[in-house]
mmCIF file of C-alpha atoms and ligand atoms in Angstrom:
data_model
loop_
_atom_site.group_PDB
_atom_site.id
_atom_site.type_symbol
_atom_site.label_atom_id
_atom_site.label_comp_id
_atom_site.label_asym_id
_atom_site.label_seq_id
_atom_site.Cartn_x
_atom_site.Cartn_y
_atom_site.Cartn_z
ATOM 1 C CA MET A 68 -36.301 -21.837 -1.821
ATOM 2 C CA HIS A 69 -33.644 -20.799 -4.287
ATOM 3 C CA THR A 70 -34.581 -20.833 -7.936
ATOM 4 C CA SER A 71 -32.526 -22.055 -10.845
ATOM 5 C CA SER A 72 -31.536 -18.507 -11.771
ATOM 6 C CA LEU A 73 -30.417 -17.751 -8.226
ATOM 7 C CA ARG A 74 -28.272 -20.875 -8.334
ATOM 8 C CA GLN A 75 -26.111 -19.121 -10.875
ATOM 9 C CA ALA A 76 -25.518 -16.166 -8.555
ATOM 10 C CA PRO A 77 -22.058 -17.089 -7.180
ATOM 11 C CA ARG A 78 -20.764 -17.594 -10.695
ATOM 12 C CA ALA A 79 -22.331 -14.318 -11.809
ATOM 13 C CA LEU A 80 -20.852 -12.601 -8.785
ATOM 14 C CA LEU A 81 -17.472 -14.082 -9.574
ATOM 15 C CA LEU A 82 -17.740 -12.805 -13.133
ATOM 16 C CA SER A 83 -18.689 -9.315 -12.004
ATOM 17 C CA LEU A 84 -15.845 -9.205 -9.565
ATOM 18 C CA MET A 85 -13.376 -10.544 -12.066
ATOM 19 C CA LEU A 86 -14.410 -7.957 -14.544
ATOM 20 C CA LEU A 87 -14.216 -5.267 -11.914
ATOM 21 C CA LEU A 88 -10.745 -6.386 -11.002
ATOM 22 C CA ALA A 89 -9.415 -7.227 -14.425
ATOM 23 C CA ALA A 90 -11.214 -5.084 -16.899
ATOM 24 C CA CYS A 91 -13.088 -2.176 -15.367
ATOM 25 C CA GLN A 92 -11.547 0.193 -17.918
ATOM 26 C CA PRO A 93 -11.557 -1.818 -21.130
ATOM 27 C CA ALA A 94 -8.659 -0.913 -23.359
ATOM 28 C CA PRO A 95 -9.346 -0.559 -27.093
ATOM 29 C CA THR A 96 -7.575 -3.831 -27.880
ATOM 30 C CA GLN A 97 -9.725 -5.874 -25.522
ATOM 31 C CA THR A 98 -12.451 -8.155 -26.876
ATOM 32 C CA ARG A 99 -15.151 -9.582 -24.651
ATOM 33 C CA ILE A 100 -18.050 -11.904 -25.308
ATOM 34 C CA GLN A 101 -20.555 -13.491 -22.976
ATOM 35 C CA GLY A 102 -23.630 -15.642 -23.195
ATOM 36 C CA SER A 103 -25.622 -18.511 -21.721
ATOM 37 C CA THR A 104 -24.649 -22.148 -21.597
ATOM 38 C CA MET A 105 -25.190 -25.221 -19.379
ATOM 39 C CA GLY A 106 -27.967 -23.521 -17.407
ATOM 40 C CA THR A 107 -25.549 -20.757 -16.480
ATOM 41 C CA TYR A 108 -23.281 -18.305 -18.330
ATOM 42 C CA TYR A 109 -19.880 -17.988 -19.924
ATOM 43 C CA ALA A 110 -17.592 -15.028 -20.563
ATOM 44 C CA VAL A 111 -14.393 -14.762 -22.602
ATOM 45 C CA THR A 112 -12.094 -11.731 -22.529
ATOM 46 C CA LEU A 113 -9.141 -11.451 -24.914
ATOM 47 C CA SER A 114 -6.324 -8.947 -25.095
ATOM 48 C CA ASP A 115 -5.109 -10.459 -28.385
ATOM 49 C CA PRO A 116 -7.038 -10.039 -31.642
ATOM 50 C CA PHE A 117 -9.207 -13.002 -32.700
ATOM 51 C CA PRO A 118 -9.117 -13.891 -36.429
ATOM 52 C CA GLY A 119 -12.417 -12.627 -37.880
ATOM 53 C CA GLY A 120 -13.132 -10.390 -34.877
ATOM 54 C CA GLN A 121 -15.656 -10.514 -32.066
ATOM 55 C CA GLY A 122 -18.486 -12.006 -34.162
ATOM 56 C CA ALA A 123 -16.328 -14.928 -35.266
ATOM 57 C CA LEU A 124 -15.166 -15.479 -31.677
ATOM 58 C CA GLN A 125 -18.737 -15.639 -30.379
ATOM 59 C CA GLN A 126 -19.838 -17.965 -33.157
ATOM 60 C CA GLU A 127 -16.935 -20.385 -32.684
ATOM 61 C CA VAL A 128 -17.276 -20.437 -28.894
ATOM 62 C CA GLU A 129 -21.043 -21.010 -29.062
ATOM 63 C CA THR A 130 -20.639 -23.817 -31.606
ATOM 64 C CA LEU A 131 -18.154 -25.481 -29.276
ATOM 65 C CA LEU A 132 -20.461 -25.076 -26.260
ATOM 66 C CA ALA A 133 -23.465 -26.405 -28.191
ATOM 67 C CA ARG A 134 -21.455 -29.491 -29.143
ATOM 68 C CA LEU A 135 -20.438 -30.056 -25.531
ATOM 69 C CA ASN A 136 -24.063 -29.713 -24.398
ATOM 70 C CA GLN A 137 -25.118 -32.269 -27.006
ATOM 71 C CA GLU A 138 -22.573 -34.637 -25.525
ATOM 72 C CA ILE A 139 -22.906 -34.257 -21.739
ATOM 73 C CA SER A 140 -26.131 -32.411 -20.819
ATOM 74 C CA THR A 141 -28.438 -34.496 -18.622
ATOM 75 C CA TYR A 142 -30.938 -31.651 -19.141
ATOM 76 C CA ASP A 143 -31.268 -32.537 -22.837
ATOM 77 C CA PRO A 144 -33.083 -35.869 -23.333
ATOM 78 C CA ALA A 145 -31.496 -36.229 -26.786
ATOM 79 C CA SER A 146 -27.864 -35.706 -25.696
ATOM 80 C CA LEU A 147 -25.343 -38.551 -25.851
ATOM 81 C CA ILE A 148 -25.240 -38.819 -22.068
ATOM 82 C CA SER A 149 -29.048 -38.944 -21.826
ATOM 83 C CA ARG A 150 -29.171 -41.706 -24.414
ATOM 84 C CA PHE A 151 -26.580 -43.592 -22.397
ATOM 85 C CA ASN A 152 -28.614 -43.062 -19.229
ATOM 86 C CA GLN A 153 -31.856 -44.177 -20.914
ATOM 87 C CA GLY A 154 -30.249 -47.292 -22.431
ATOM 88 C CA THR A 155 -29.209 -50.599 -20.936
ATOM 89 C CA GLY A 156 -25.530 -50.082 -21.708
ATOM 90 C CA GLN A 157 -25.492 -53.171 -23.955
ATOM 91 C CA PRO A 158 -23.852 -52.941 -26.369
ATOM 92 C CA PRO A 159 -21.563 -50.178 -25.038
ATOM 93 C CA GLN A 160 -22.182 -46.771 -26.611
ATOM 94 C CA VAL A 161 -19.714 -45.019 -28.898
ATOM 95 C CA ILE A 162 -18.721 -41.615 -27.514
ATOM 96 C CA PRO A 163 -16.327 -38.972 -28.903
ATOM 97 C CA ALA A 164 -12.900 -38.152 -27.445
ATOM 98 C CA THR A 165 -13.976 -34.955 -25.654
ATOM 99 C CA MET A 166 -16.713 -36.710 -23.703
ATOM 100 C CA ALA A 167 -14.395 -39.634 -23.001
ATOM 101 C CA LYS A 168 -11.822 -37.254 -21.527
ATOM 102 C CA ILE A 169 -14.457 -35.882 -19.136
ATOM 103 C CA VAL A 170 -15.624 -39.378 -18.136
ATOM 104 C CA GLN A 171 -12.015 -40.468 -17.604
ATOM 105 C CA GLN A 172 -11.350 -37.430 -15.403
ATOM 106 C CA GLY A 173 -14.437 -38.291 -13.374
ATOM 107 C CA MET A 174 -13.301 -41.886 -12.930
ATOM 108 C CA ASP A 175 -9.723 -40.864 -12.034
ATOM 109 C CA ALA A 176 -10.889 -38.255 -9.523
ATOM 110 C CA GLY A 177 -13.354 -40.782 -8.099
ATOM 111 C CA ARG A 178 -10.537 -43.210 -7.368
ATOM 112 C CA LEU A 179 -8.176 -40.494 -6.083
ATOM 113 C CA THR A 180 -10.803 -39.143 -3.680
ATOM 114 C CA ARG A 181 -11.933 -42.648 -2.635
ATOM 115 C CA GLY A 182 -15.431 -42.088 -3.931
ATOM 116 C CA ALA A 183 -16.048 -38.554 -2.644
ATOM 117 C CA LEU A 184 -16.458 -37.513 -6.276
ATOM 118 C CA ASP A 185 -18.718 -39.962 -8.055
ATOM 119 C CA VAL A 186 -19.959 -39.253 -11.580
ATOM 120 C CA THR A 187 -22.612 -41.960 -11.159
ATOM 121 C CA VAL A 188 -24.209 -40.108 -8.234
ATOM 122 C CA GLY A 189 -26.992 -38.868 -10.581
ATOM 123 C CA PRO A 190 -29.836 -40.982 -9.086
ATOM 124 C CA LEU A 191 -29.145 -39.371 -5.702
ATOM 125 C CA VAL A 192 -28.740 -35.886 -7.218
ATOM 126 C CA ASN A 193 -32.109 -36.301 -8.930
ATOM 127 C CA LEU A 194 -33.748 -37.841 -5.851
ATOM 128 C CA TRP A 195 -32.788 -34.764 -3.838
ATOM 129 C CA GLY A 196 -34.017 -32.490 -6.640
ATOM 130 C CA PHE A 197 -30.717 -31.039 -7.877
ATOM 131 C CA GLY A 198 -30.805 -32.465 -11.398
ATOM 132 C CA PRO A 199 -33.352 -32.225 -14.203
ATOM 133 C CA ASP A 200 -36.061 -33.749 -11.951
ATOM 134 C CA LYS A 201 -38.337 -31.597 -9.788
ATOM 135 C CA ARG A 202 -37.464 -30.778 -6.185
ATOM 136 C CA PRO A 203 -39.072 -33.170 -3.655
ATOM 137 C CA THR A 204 -41.938 -31.891 -1.521
ATOM 138 C CA GLN A 205 -40.782 -34.051 1.346
ATOM 139 C CA ARG A 206 -37.445 -35.442 2.453
ATOM 140 C CA PRO A 207 -36.613 -38.680 0.581
ATOM 141 C CA GLY A 208 -37.038 -41.725 2.824
ATOM 142 C CA ALA A 209 -34.313 -44.187 3.831
ATOM 143 C CA GLU A 210 -35.627 -46.819 1.412
ATOM 144 C CA GLN A 211 -35.620 -44.426 -1.551
ATOM 145 C CA ILE A 212 -32.066 -43.376 -0.691
ATOM 146 C CA ALA A 213 -30.948 -47.017 -0.362
ATOM 147 C CA GLN A 214 -32.521 -47.886 -3.738
ATOM 148 C CA ALA A 215 -30.803 -44.937 -5.438
ATOM 149 C CA ARG A 216 -27.480 -45.861 -3.832
ATOM 150 C CA GLU A 217 -27.662 -49.344 -5.352
ATOM 151 C CA ARG A 218 -27.386 -47.670 -8.765
ATOM 152 C CA VAL A 219 -24.293 -45.645 -7.797
ATOM 153 C CA GLY A 220 -20.605 -46.545 -8.167
ATOM 154 C CA ILE A 221 -17.916 -45.959 -10.809
ATOM 155 C CA ASP A 222 -17.016 -49.644 -10.619
ATOM 156 C CA LYS A 223 -20.237 -50.165 -12.622
ATOM 157 C CA LEU A 224 -18.999 -47.870 -15.440
ATOM 158 C CA THR A 225 -16.571 -48.886 -18.204
ATOM 159 C CA LEU A 226 -14.665 -46.742 -20.693
ATOM 160 C CA THR A 227 -12.713 -48.511 -23.431
ATOM 161 C CA PRO A 228 -10.673 -46.864 -26.216
ATOM 162 C CA GLN A 229 -11.512 -48.007 -29.735
ATOM 163 C CA GLY A 230 -9.641 -46.277 -32.560
ATOM 164 C CA ASP A 231 -10.347 -42.530 -32.317
ATOM 165 C CA HIS A 232 -13.561 -43.183 -30.385
ATOM 166 C CA PHE A 233 -14.379 -44.712 -27.015
ATOM 167 C CA LEU A 234 -16.928 -47.209 -25.808
ATOM 168 C CA LEU A 235 -18.959 -46.351 -22.719
ATOM 169 C CA GLY A 236 -20.649 -49.222 -20.940
ATOM 170 C CA LYS A 237 -22.496 -49.974 -17.746
ATOM 171 C CA ALA A 238 -22.707 -53.104 -15.635
ATOM 172 C CA ILE A 239 -26.293 -52.414 -14.522
ATOM 173 C CA PRO A 240 -29.066 -50.928 -16.714
ATOM 174 C CA GLY A 241 -30.022 -48.325 -14.078
ATOM 175 C CA LEU A 242 -26.588 -46.673 -13.945
ATOM 176 C CA TYR A 243 -26.970 -42.922 -14.544
ATOM 177 C CA LEU A 244 -23.996 -40.777 -15.475
ATOM 178 C CA ASP A 245 -23.968 -37.157 -14.231
ATOM 179 C CA LEU A 246 -21.058 -35.039 -15.485
ATOM 180 C CA SER A 247 -22.584 -31.753 -14.305
ATOM 181 C CA THR A 248 -19.804 -31.154 -11.838
ATOM 182 C CA LEU A 249 -17.188 -31.387 -14.624
ATOM 183 C CA GLY A 250 -18.995 -29.671 -17.506
ATOM 184 C CA GLU A 251 -17.947 -26.116 -16.802
ATOM 185 C CA GLY A 252 -14.305 -27.024 -16.316
ATOM 186 C CA ALA A 253 -14.338 -29.050 -19.512
ATOM 187 C CA ALA A 254 -15.899 -26.136 -21.416
ATOM 188 C CA SER A 255 -13.297 -23.714 -20.084
ATOM 189 C CA ASP A 256 -10.468 -26.011 -21.233
ATOM 190 C CA GLU A 257 -12.065 -26.574 -24.638
ATOM 191 C CA ILE A 258 -12.397 -22.807 -25.199
ATOM 192 C CA ALA A 259 -8.745 -22.363 -24.173
ATOM 193 C CA GLY A 260 -7.803 -24.986 -26.775
ATOM 194 C CA LEU A 261 -9.820 -23.165 -29.435
ATOM 195 C CA LEU A 262 -8.129 -19.848 -28.615
ATOM 196 C CA GLU A 263 -4.665 -21.384 -28.695
ATOM 197 C CA ARG A 264 -5.376 -22.926 -32.114
ATOM 198 C CA ARG A 265 -6.396 -19.447 -33.347
ATOM 199 C CA GLY A 266 -3.130 -17.915 -32.118
ATOM 200 C CA VAL A 267 -4.652 -16.198 -29.075
ATOM 201 C CA HIS A 268 -2.442 -16.467 -25.984
ATOM 202 C CA ASN A 269 -3.747 -13.689 -23.724
ATOM 203 C CA TYR A 270 -7.194 -14.548 -22.391
ATOM 204 C CA LEU A 271 -9.499 -14.961 -19.431
ATOM 205 C CA ILE A 272 -12.209 -17.603 -19.762
ATOM 206 C CA GLU A 273 -14.956 -18.263 -17.288
ATOM 207 C CA VAL A 274 -17.666 -20.865 -17.560
ATOM 208 C CA ALA A 275 -19.756 -20.603 -14.405
ATOM 209 C CA GLY A 276 -16.717 -20.074 -12.233
ATOM 210 C CA ALA A 277 -14.399 -22.596 -13.841
ATOM 211 C CA VAL A 278 -11.721 -20.166 -14.926
ATOM 212 C CA ARG A 279 -8.800 -20.487 -17.344
ATOM 213 C CA SER A 280 -6.467 -17.604 -17.967
ATOM 214 C CA LYS A 281 -3.209 -17.036 -19.742
ATOM 215 C CA GLY A 282 -0.929 -14.088 -20.345
ATOM 216 C CA ARG A 283 -1.974 -10.560 -19.478
ATOM 217 C CA ASN A 284 -4.951 -8.262 -19.753
ATOM 218 C CA ALA A 285 -5.124 -5.287 -22.112
ATOM 219 C CA LYS A 286 -3.379 -3.089 -19.556
ATOM 220 C CA GLY A 287 -0.453 -5.497 -19.499
ATOM 221 C CA ASN A 288 -1.237 -6.774 -15.999
ATOM 222 C CA PRO A 289 -1.722 -10.405 -14.933
ATOM 223 C CA TRP A 290 -5.369 -11.490 -14.878
ATOM 224 C CA ARG A 291 -6.922 -11.485 -11.423
ATOM 225 C CA VAL A 292 -9.703 -13.686 -10.108
ATOM 226 C CA ALA A 293 -11.706 -12.992 -6.958
ATOM 227 C CA ILE A 294 -12.688 -15.630 -4.446
ATOM 228 C CA VAL A 295 -15.956 -14.280 -3.138
ATOM 229 C CA GLU A 296 -17.259 -14.443 0.388
ATOM 230 C CA PRO A 297 -19.666 -17.376 0.635
ATOM 231 C CA SER A 298 -22.631 -15.257 1.672
ATOM 232 C CA ASP A 299 -25.497 -13.348 0.105
ATOM 233 C CA LYS A 300 -23.587 -10.090 0.609
ATOM 234 C CA PRO A 301 -23.075 -8.756 -2.915
ATOM 235 C CA GLY A 302 -19.521 -7.940 -3.885
ATOM 236 C CA ALA A 303 -17.811 -9.206 -0.722
ATOM 237 C CA ILE A 304 -14.392 -10.592 -1.629
ATOM 238 C CA GLU A 305 -12.592 -13.116 0.515
ATOM 239 C CA ASP A 306 -9.342 -13.016 -1.471
ATOM 240 C CA VAL A 307 -7.872 -12.381 -4.909
ATOM 241 C CA VAL A 308 -5.599 -14.674 -6.911
ATOM 242 C CA THR A 309 -3.461 -14.352 -10.016
ATOM 243 C CA PRO A 310 -3.729 -17.813 -11.615
ATOM 244 C CA ASN A 311 -0.655 -17.206 -13.842
ATOM 245 C CA GLY A 312 -1.747 -19.514 -16.634
ATOM 246 C CA MET A 313 -3.304 -22.098 -14.322
ATOM 247 C CA ALA A 314 -6.984 -22.925 -13.943
ATOM 248 C CA VAL A 315 -8.997 -22.038 -10.854
ATOM 249 C CA SER A 316 -12.332 -23.500 -9.931
ATOM 250 C CA THR A 317 -14.545 -22.900 -6.914
ATOM 251 C CA ALA A 318 -17.366 -25.054 -5.576
ATOM 252 C CA GLY A 319 -19.731 -24.013 -2.832
ATOM 253 C CA SER A 320 -22.740 -25.209 -0.917
ATOM 254 C CA TYR A 321 -24.040 -21.754 -0.010
ATOM 255 C CA ARG A 322 -26.110 -20.829 -3.060
ATOM 256 C CA ASN A 323 -27.461 -23.965 -4.666
ATOM 257 C CA TYR A 324 -29.704 -25.254 -1.901
ATOM 258 C CA TYR A 325 -33.288 -25.339 -0.792
ATOM 259 C CA GLU A 326 -35.076 -25.484 2.513
ATOM 260 C CA LEU A 327 -37.554 -28.168 3.471
ATOM 261 C CA ASP A 328 -39.263 -28.288 6.857
ATOM 262 C CA GLY A 329 -36.777 -25.736 8.166
ATOM 263 C CA LYS A 330 -33.708 -27.740 7.130
ATOM 264 C CA ARG A 331 -31.234 -26.657 4.478
ATOM 265 C CA TYR A 332 -30.220 -29.148 1.749
ATOM 266 C CA SER A 333 -27.240 -28.349 -0.499
ATOM 267 C CA HIS A 334 -26.540 -29.785 -3.959
ATOM 268 C CA ILE A 335 -23.316 -31.492 -2.822
ATOM 269 C CA ILE A 336 -24.196 -35.124 -2.175
ATOM 270 C CA ASP A 337 -22.017 -37.426 -0.088
ATOM 271 C CA PRO A 338 -22.102 -40.764 -1.945
ATOM 272 C CA ALA A 339 -21.185 -42.530 1.319
ATOM 273 C CA THR A 340 -24.452 -41.477 2.978
ATOM 274 C CA GLY A 341 -26.605 -40.751 -0.062
ATOM 275 C CA GLU A 342 -27.519 -37.395 1.471
ATOM 276 C CA PRO A 343 -26.536 -33.748 1.022
ATOM 277 C CA VAL A 344 -23.531 -32.741 3.102
ATOM 278 C CA THR A 345 -24.160 -31.029 6.436
ATOM 279 C CA HIS A 346 -20.665 -29.966 7.551
ATOM 280 C CA ARG A 347 -19.426 -26.375 7.781
ATOM 281 C CA LEU A 348 -17.170 -26.197 4.741
ATOM 282 C CA VAL A 349 -18.969 -23.733 2.461
ATOM 283 C CA SER A 350 -16.470 -23.040 -0.321
ATOM 284 C CA ALA A 351 -13.488 -24.855 -1.864
ATOM 285 C CA SER A 352 -11.195 -23.402 -4.541
ATOM 286 C CA VAL A 353 -8.548 -25.419 -6.358
ATOM 287 C CA ILE A 354 -5.763 -24.323 -8.723
ATOM 288 C CA THR A 355 -4.485 -26.936 -11.195
ATOM 289 C CA PRO A 356 -3.166 -26.858 -14.786
ATOM 290 C CA THR A 357 -6.582 -27.727 -16.265
ATOM 291 C CA ALA A 358 -10.049 -26.508 -15.307
ATOM 292 C CA LEU A 359 -11.401 -30.042 -15.721
ATOM 293 C CA GLU A 360 -9.169 -31.313 -12.922
ATOM 294 C CA ALA A 361 -9.862 -28.291 -10.684
ATOM 295 C CA ASP A 362 -13.608 -28.672 -11.261
ATOM 296 C CA ALA A 363 -13.454 -32.343 -10.220
ATOM 297 C CA LEU A 364 -11.425 -31.717 -7.098
ATOM 298 C CA ASP A 365 -13.357 -28.729 -5.743
ATOM 299 C CA THR A 366 -16.573 -30.768 -5.545
ATOM 300 C CA ALA A 367 -14.743 -33.714 -3.957
ATOM 301 C CA LEU A 368 -13.326 -31.395 -1.286
ATOM 302 C CA MET A 369 -16.832 -30.057 -0.650
ATOM 303 C CA VAL A 370 -17.980 -33.634 -0.052
ATOM 304 C CA MET A 371 -15.122 -34.346 2.372
ATOM 305 C CA GLY A 372 -15.713 -31.464 4.760
ATOM 306 C CA PRO A 373 -13.148 -29.093 6.271
ATOM 307 C CA GLU A 374 -10.772 -31.432 8.082
ATOM 308 C CA ARG A 375 -10.702 -34.281 5.570
ATOM 309 C CA ALA A 376 -10.439 -31.820 2.681
ATOM 310 C CA MET A 377 -7.432 -30.035 4.161
ATOM 311 C CA ALA A 378 -5.720 -33.349 4.993
ATOM 312 C CA PHE A 379 -6.371 -34.607 1.443
ATOM 313 C CA ALA A 380 -5.067 -31.364 -0.101
ATOM 314 C CA LYS A 381 -1.886 -31.531 1.976
ATOM 315 C CA GLU A 382 -1.361 -35.233 1.232
ATOM 316 C CA HIS A 383 -1.590 -34.547 -2.504
ATOM 317 C CA ARG A 384 0.196 -31.155 -2.336
ATOM 318 C CA LEU A 385 -2.699 -29.384 -3.985
ATOM 319 C CA ALA A 386 -3.174 -25.619 -4.210
ATOM 320 C CA VAL A 387 -6.416 -25.412 -2.219
ATOM 321 C CA TYR A 388 -8.319 -22.612 -0.467
ATOM 322 C CA LEU A 389 -11.158 -23.514 1.906
ATOM 323 C CA ILE A 390 -13.739 -21.328 3.602
ATOM 324 C CA GLU A 391 -15.509 -22.656 6.643
ATOM 325 C CA LYS A 392 -18.531 -21.162 8.338
ATOM 326 C CA THR A 393 -17.930 -20.893 12.086
ATOM 327 C CA ASP A 394 -19.824 -19.290 14.947
ATOM 328 C CA GLN A 395 -17.332 -16.421 14.659
ATOM 329 C CA GLY A 396 -17.923 -15.913 10.928
ATOM 330 C CA PHE A 397 -16.133 -17.188 7.825
ATOM 331 C CA VAL A 398 -12.650 -18.610 8.321
ATOM 332 C CA ALA A 399 -10.402 -19.151 5.274
ATOM 333 C CA ARG A 400 -7.446 -21.531 5.189
ATOM 334 C CA HIS A 401 -5.157 -22.511 2.357
ATOM 335 C CA THR A 402 -2.357 -24.955 1.630
ATOM 336 C CA PRO A 403 1.235 -23.716 1.126
ATOM 337 C CA GLU A 404 0.853 -24.489 -2.605
ATOM 338 C CA PHE A 405 -1.944 -21.902 -2.860
ATOM 339 C CA ALA A 406 0.072 -19.064 -1.283
ATOM 340 C CA PRO A 407 2.036 -18.003 -4.420
ATOM 341 C CA TYR A 408 -1.238 -17.244 -6.220
ATOM 342 C CA LEU A 409 -2.660 -14.956 -3.541
ATOM 343 C CA VAL A 410 -2.412 -11.273 -4.365
ATOM 344 C CA ARG A 411 -2.864 -10.240 -0.765
ATOM 345 C CA SER A 412 -0.122 -12.061 1.089
ATOM 346 C CA GLU A 413 -1.184 -13.582 4.384
ATOM 347 C CA PRO A 414 0.875 -14.200 7.531
HETATM 348 P P1 LIG B 452 -20.284 -28.127 -8.786
HETATM 349 O O1 LIG B 452 -19.828 -28.038 -7.391
HETATM 350 O O2 LIG B 452 -19.263 -28.034 -9.861
HETATM 351 O O3 LIG B 452 -20.987 -29.554 -8.948
HETATM 352 C C1 LIG B 452 -22.068 -29.917 -8.119
HETATM 353 C C2 LIG B 452 -23.001 -30.738 -8.934
HETATM 354 O O4 LIG B 452 -22.400 -31.998 -9.164
HETATM 355 C C3 LIG B 452 -24.336 -31.003 -8.246
HETATM 356 O O5 LIG B 452 -25.300 -30.031 -8.606
HETATM 357 C C4 LIG B 452 -24.654 -32.387 -8.772
HETATM 358 O O6 LIG B 452 -25.219 -32.312 -10.057
HETATM 359 C C5 LIG B 452 -23.300 -33.032 -8.883
HETATM 360 N N1 LIG B 452 -22.830 -33.667 -7.645
HETATM 361 C C6 LIG B 452 -23.256 -33.532 -6.365
HETATM 362 N N2 LIG B 452 -22.550 -34.302 -5.537
HETATM 363 C C7 LIG B 452 -21.640 -34.944 -6.306
HETATM 364 C C8 LIG B 452 -20.622 -35.901 -6.024
HETATM 365 N N3 LIG B 452 -20.393 -36.360 -4.797
HETATM 366 N N4 LIG B 452 -19.894 -36.358 -7.063
HETATM 367 C C9 LIG B 452 -20.099 -35.918 -8.331
HETATM 368 N N5 LIG B 452 -21.040 -35.015 -8.660
HETATM 369 C C10 LIG B 452 -21.800 -34.534 -7.643
HETATM 370 N N6 LIG B 452 -28.854 -26.660 -15.176
HETATM 371 C C11 LIG B 452 -30.075 -26.143 -15.437
HETATM 372 O O7 LIG B 452 -30.747 -25.698 -14.508
HETATM 373 N N7 LIG B 452 -30.568 -26.107 -16.726
HETATM 374 C C12 LIG B 452 -29.848 -26.582 -17.783
HETATM 375 O O8 LIG B 452 -30.302 -26.530 -18.929
HETATM 376 C C13 LIG B 452 -28.561 -27.130 -17.540
HETATM 377 N N8 LIG B 452 -27.810 -27.613 -18.556
HETATM 378 C C14 LIG B 452 -26.571 -28.134 -18.288
HETATM 379 C C15 LIG B 452 -25.793 -28.630 -19.332
HETATM 380 C C16 LIG B 452 -24.532 -29.146 -19.090
HETATM 381 C C17 LIG B 452 -23.702 -29.678 -20.227
HETATM 382 C C18 LIG B 452 -24.012 -29.175 -17.750
HETATM 383 C C19 LIG B 452 -22.644 -29.730 -17.453
HETATM 384 C C20 LIG B 452 -24.780 -28.683 -16.711
HETATM 385 C C21 LIG B 452 -26.057 -28.168 -16.952
HETATM 386 N N9 LIG B 452 -26.848 -27.675 -15.909
HETATM 387 C C22 LIG B 452 -28.084 -27.144 -16.175
HETATM 388 C C23 LIG B 452 -26.377 -27.784 -14.509
HETATM 389 C C24 LIG B 452 -25.840 -26.532 -13.874
HETATM 390 O O9 LIG B 452 -25.630 -25.435 -14.672
HETATM 391 C C25 LIG B 452 -24.561 -26.840 -13.072
HETATM 392 O O10 LIG B 452 -23.619 -27.565 -13.780
HETATM 393 C C26 LIG B 452 -24.899 -27.630 -11.859
HETATM 394 O O11 LIG B 452 -25.942 -26.978 -11.188
HETATM 395 C C27 LIG B 452 -23.694 -27.820 -10.906
HETATM 396 O O12 LIG B 452 -22.639 -26.982 -11.189
HETATM 397 P P2 LIG B 452 -21.911 -26.096 -10.103
HETATM 398 O O13 LIG B 452 -20.726 -25.537 -10.754
HETATM 399 O O14 LIG B 452 -22.900 -25.172 -9.483
HETATM 400 O O15 LIG B 452 -21.508 -27.112 -8.950
#
């Protein structure tokens, strides 16, 4: 059974590889900070000076991340999202603009993906032991799954603007909002906003694999991000991309899983069945202007499976890179929109 710390491994691997690729010989002008957040880690590398230096950068980034955790962490019983989940939804709860933006992205992506991404899937996530609740000792039964599914659906969630705040409501008291799949992307975008406001325009930000970059590294080269092989083999790279100011986010089913009675259960839940996915798509990477959007879509693609995901990506002209596990090994495919970002050109 994989532990919580092992769940962070692909992100950690991605960080190591990024650093290897982008910053293995740090130039004197480069600033780098890293730390823990959202049950995982973050890292920020700048090739511009930050006003106040490295200490000020770390303090401002950690304040921002703490605020985001207080808003959307289902692991903190006192957070805004936990209070929403514990309440009846009547009257609707006031939430700040940042959280509202994340909820709105979840609702938009839910509609776009016809329910593959569902930010109300929390009861099922928890039932299968991938949220704050403990892992089950036996496979959840059909009745438990059916009961949890009755509490799922973005049609039961309402978000209404009111002045500079928003009102979050629910149609049934048991609705449980889970923004875990969007949190890292949101954090990456928020840090990018902070850096821009401080006059920093050359940076690489990673929050558990949701990556934002802009400009160039200290050597004057474009930032590079590795897409790692979806295996336990340390350091194996599937491909390398230069995001060129765009965000890149990768979701996978190959690290965050556990085994029960000889069967493997991954943390990606298909809301249509109420069960973890079982297809052979093991990794999905998406490049979009914001990390929030990329972070929403990569999970949705992981729900869809290889064929549906590729068809969806082509229909919506998305820059998508999929890795499928086959009997012959890993097979990577990408859409034409992804090709310009690949460092190693493919036939
Ligand atoms: P992603 O692929 O980005 O998302 C998968 C996750 O989304 C699943 O784990 C599940 O939660 C959810 N999900 C599954 N299926 C669907 C679906 N169909 N639609 C929508 N969502 C789905 N973890 C800890 O162990 N301890 C902590 O203290 C902790 N704090 C956190 C605080 C915050 C603010 C956030 C956002 C997350 C926190 N986490 C914590 C969770 C953890 O770090 C990851 O966010 C989580 O494990 C999933 O992220 P991922 O990038 O691995 O997977």
